Amino acid sequence: MDPSIQKALNDKLYDKRKGGALELEALVRESINNGDHEKIEKIIHQLCHDYAYAVHQQHARNGGLIGLAAASIALGSEVARYLEEIVPPVLACFNDQDARVRYYACESMYNIAKVAKGEILVYFNEVFDALCKLAADSEMSVKNGAELLDRLVKDIVSESAASYVSVLRTPEESIVSPNGDDDTAVPPDIPTAFSLPKFIPLLQERINVINPFTRTFLVSWITLLDSIPDLELVSHLPSFLGGLFKFLSDPNQDVHTQTQAALERFLAEVKKIARIKRGIAESKKSQLGDVKRSDSSIKSGRSPASDASSASDVESTRVQGDGLDKDRGSDAVESGSDSDTEQDSGTVDGDWIPGQDVEVDHTKILDILLLFLTNSHAYADEEVQLTTLRWIDSFFEISPEDMLQFVPRLLSQVLPAVSSDMEPVRSAANRVNASLKDYIDSTVEDEVPRQESFLTPAAAAQPPPTRSMESKQSLASSRVPSPKPGPELDYEGCVNALTLQFLNEHVDTRVAALGWLIMLHHKAPRKMQSINDGTFPALLKTLSDPAEAVVTRDLQLLSEISRNSDDSFFTSFMVNLLKLFATDRRLLGTRGNLIIRQLCNTLSAERIYRTLADCLEKDEDIEFASIMVQNLNNNLITAPELADLRKRLRNLEAKDGRTFFQMLFRAWCHNSVATFSLCLLAQAYEQAYHLLQIFADLEMTVDMLIQIDKLVQLLESPVFTYLRLQLLEPDRFPFLYKCLYGLLMLLPQSSAFAALKNRLNSVSAIGYLHGAPRTAPTTPAVSSFERTNRLKAREEDQIKWMELLDKFKAVQERARRYQRGQNHLSDETMASSDRTSFTLTAPVQKTISMLEGAGVANGSGRAARPVTGQTLGRLPPAQQTTQTQQVAGTHSRARSSLSHLGRVVGGVGGRKSKR
């Protein structure tokens, strides 16, 4: 360069530098006209190394920048061959500490890019990286200069990125066609100046920025590149989708709005591509079917004219313009048209449809979505959760075949969102959960046909029939599904994910998890049975859940497991249930009846009672066995679900009824009142009377009297209507009167005593009729004991009443010894305390008032504690006298009445007859 130009470019004044740049521009133009490329190379080299790279000379750097811009303007179309040396020093000035240098660098690059146009795309990554940094520049003038440069580069990219090939990379013979005209003929294998695969790694690196201005810059570029149809940025969506989801949580509203719009755009585009491919696949299948039908018609001798309608159908299946429009913003699918051009562009026969060759990795996208759903749930980010759930729900339409492998992870993340505190998130999660259920139900083949997987209520109430080995094998072979190709569901992964949801603090999530397990058991009971070993303890523990809805679902699941399992598993289930009740008495007290009734409602009630009775008969925990028998007996009497069992027990003439009664009796022996009520329920009144005689020798406890009180109340319920009507026939049911009068004698002077006394007095007049002389002797009533002896020779399966009574005595004796041992330990504990500070507890006071001065109190607070001299000794003197008199009166009244009840039966209204 001339010395005057060098001096001007190095001047501190901008105007002088600008003047020197104009002189330099004229000099470069002159050299181009003269063809002196060597001089131009020297000028550019001097501008770069003596000016633009002069780090410590600020004015020289500014002069070099304006000089490079002037030289580029002068070069015009020839600038391409010099860009490799011009661009790097300008890019280096973007990082200068001086804001004015950064601004002049933007101005210089703007002029260079305006001249170079498509050639600047060769350095797109470097220019983009520099602009990405300047978008967050603290100096407003630099930021404004960067925005101007950014707009220019965007215009160039929009116009040339998809097709422009650098002149430096294009062979000379391909620039001009062989005919010598101006048309270009670029080989298809030559890469374009802009490379999207090379740009994506840079975008991945920059997408993790935090600055809102930089994020806005990135979103604007992503939106621009996606609007260029031939680039197909959507095929690289997994590379930067995670960054966009991070942008959603940005507090800056502009970032959030632009990001949301970009994500909606991508989702619409992914949907459209999926529809295009699905339409093409269906069209090909339809055409293939038409071709096969046409071949078959030719073989059968039909004329082609007769298949005109088929030909029209083939033509109608051609996929019409479902391609992506230029701006990719419309989600509409073009309909068919009469023009040949539209039909040709929409057909499948070798014609290209926009979007048909775009490959979108749905698996990677789903993996990213689940990752963000996890993080958003942890941080309670509503917008990220909503958008993620909306995308996931859309993928049931976009690519349902890819969803199956993500089912366990989906369950782990979607079910907690079902209980979200934010209503929009909760609604979206419920939609995804419903879509996932429908997808599994329609896609995964049932292991067992549904009609065989369920039992009707009538069948469920019947005991399981015994089958021979051959019939069992034939049944098993009939249920084996025919092998069908289809997707495989990770049942074990699903069960593990669902079991973890039992620990969730929200009820809706726990209920949803149990609902999923029930559905999976319906789909594949055999596969689920192999996984039950790990989940069964968790299901049992869930019975202690405070929410009744969870317990109900849990019982439905346990019933489903038991229904599809063998007898050994069912027995194990009942044993573990009893163990749970034994260790968690609170659960037994609050939910025991609900659990038993729900199981009886879904499974065979007789099977449940038979199994529980067998287990309780062998139970060594006498106290628990008594409590459990009491609960089972109360349900047996009151539960509507057990009406069939009550009818079966009342029919002791049938073999099944007798067998069932004996099995229950052996277990019910743990609780004397329950055994007595069982005999009343089975109309075994004579057996009940003999039990009452044994009651006279038992130690009466508060708990026992309370149970008798409840039994008297139950006698007034609809369940015992038949029993009350039988009071009208004392000649047929003499022992019924003995049983009821025996209860009356056992009860203290309480409301139950008055109710039972009123009931018996209401039928006492019948005694006059039966006490009057008869014209002919009546046949004496035959006791069940005598009938048993008579039928013993004919039938071996009759009820062995004496053996049952012996069993009852033995069990009650064990209970008595156990109770005495407990009382001894309690007495020793009480003796060590200060007796003068003894006061009655609230439960004991309530029991005493309920029994209306019955005199049966428990000083230690134990419900099953019998009344003894030691117990009375702890009461105040006035209460000791009252208690002793009333308890003694109760026992003496019971013993004397039971010994003379036989004489009372002949005349029911005994006292009235004497009058």
XYZ file of N, CA and C in Angstrom, residues 20 37 51 167 172 181 186 207 210 226 283 300 374 463 487 543 644 679 688 744 772 781 813 817 833 890 915:
81
model
N -8.650 6.861 4.088
C -7.632 5.924 3.650
C -8.254 4.650 3.088
N -3.034 -9.785 -9.421
C -3.486 -10.507 -8.233
C -2.402 -10.634 -7.177
N -1.946 -4.753 10.570
C -3.019 -3.912 11.123
C -4.013 -4.726 11.977
N -17.592 -21.626 -5.034
C -16.922 -21.655 -6.338
C -15.529 -22.243 -6.222
N -14.158 -26.748 -12.436
C -14.359 -25.747 -13.472
C -15.264 -26.249 -14.598
N -23.912 -22.277 -22.500
C -24.852 -21.280 -21.967
C -24.513 -20.990 -20.513
N -24.085 -28.565 -11.477
C -23.274 -28.969 -10.329
C -23.538 -30.433 -10.029
N -26.107 -24.730 23.190
C -27.490 -24.806 23.648
C -27.597 -24.827 25.170
N -26.875 -19.972 29.564
C -27.856 -19.511 30.546
C -28.342 -18.100 30.228
N -35.140 -24.355 10.727
C -36.234 -25.306 10.568
C -37.201 -24.887 9.466
N -50.888 -47.011 1.729
C -51.172 -46.993 0.290
C -50.475 -48.131 -0.434
N -58.978 -66.365 -12.764
C -60.338 -66.910 -12.725
C -61.118 -66.639 -13.995
N -38.736 -36.406 34.536
C -38.187 -36.737 35.853
C -37.695 -35.492 36.576
N -67.140 -73.610 45.709
C -65.796 -74.099 46.020
C -65.139 -74.628 44.764
N -45.162 -57.086 19.921
C -44.192 -56.466 20.819
C -44.199 -57.133 22.186
N -52.163 -53.247 52.705
C -53.456 -53.368 53.383
C -53.553 -52.459 54.600
N -74.860 -66.671 50.968
C -74.859 -68.059 50.495
C -74.243 -69.008 51.523
N -73.620 -72.345 66.106
C -74.634 -73.395 66.258
C -76.034 -72.835 66.043
N -75.919 -76.227 70.731
C -75.766 -74.938 71.394
C -76.130 -75.036 72.871
N -80.271 -65.642 78.597
C -80.888 -64.693 79.509
C -80.305 -64.827 80.914
N -101.717 -77.710 77.447
C -103.047 -78.313 77.566
C -102.991 -79.788 77.233
N -89.937 -85.462 70.521
C -88.895 -84.929 69.626
C -87.620 -85.744 69.766
N -60.105 -75.110 77.722
C -59.209 -75.381 78.847
C -57.827 -74.787 78.576
N -55.955 -71.905 80.878
C -54.593 -71.958 81.429
C -53.753 -70.787 80.927
N -46.736 -51.911 92.107
C -47.157 -50.503 92.022
C -47.931 -50.111 93.277
N -74.835 -63.599 89.121
C -74.836 -63.972 87.701
C -74.463 -65.429 87.517
N -99.401 -68.888 87.976
C -100.457 -67.983 88.378
C -101.823 -68.572 88.051
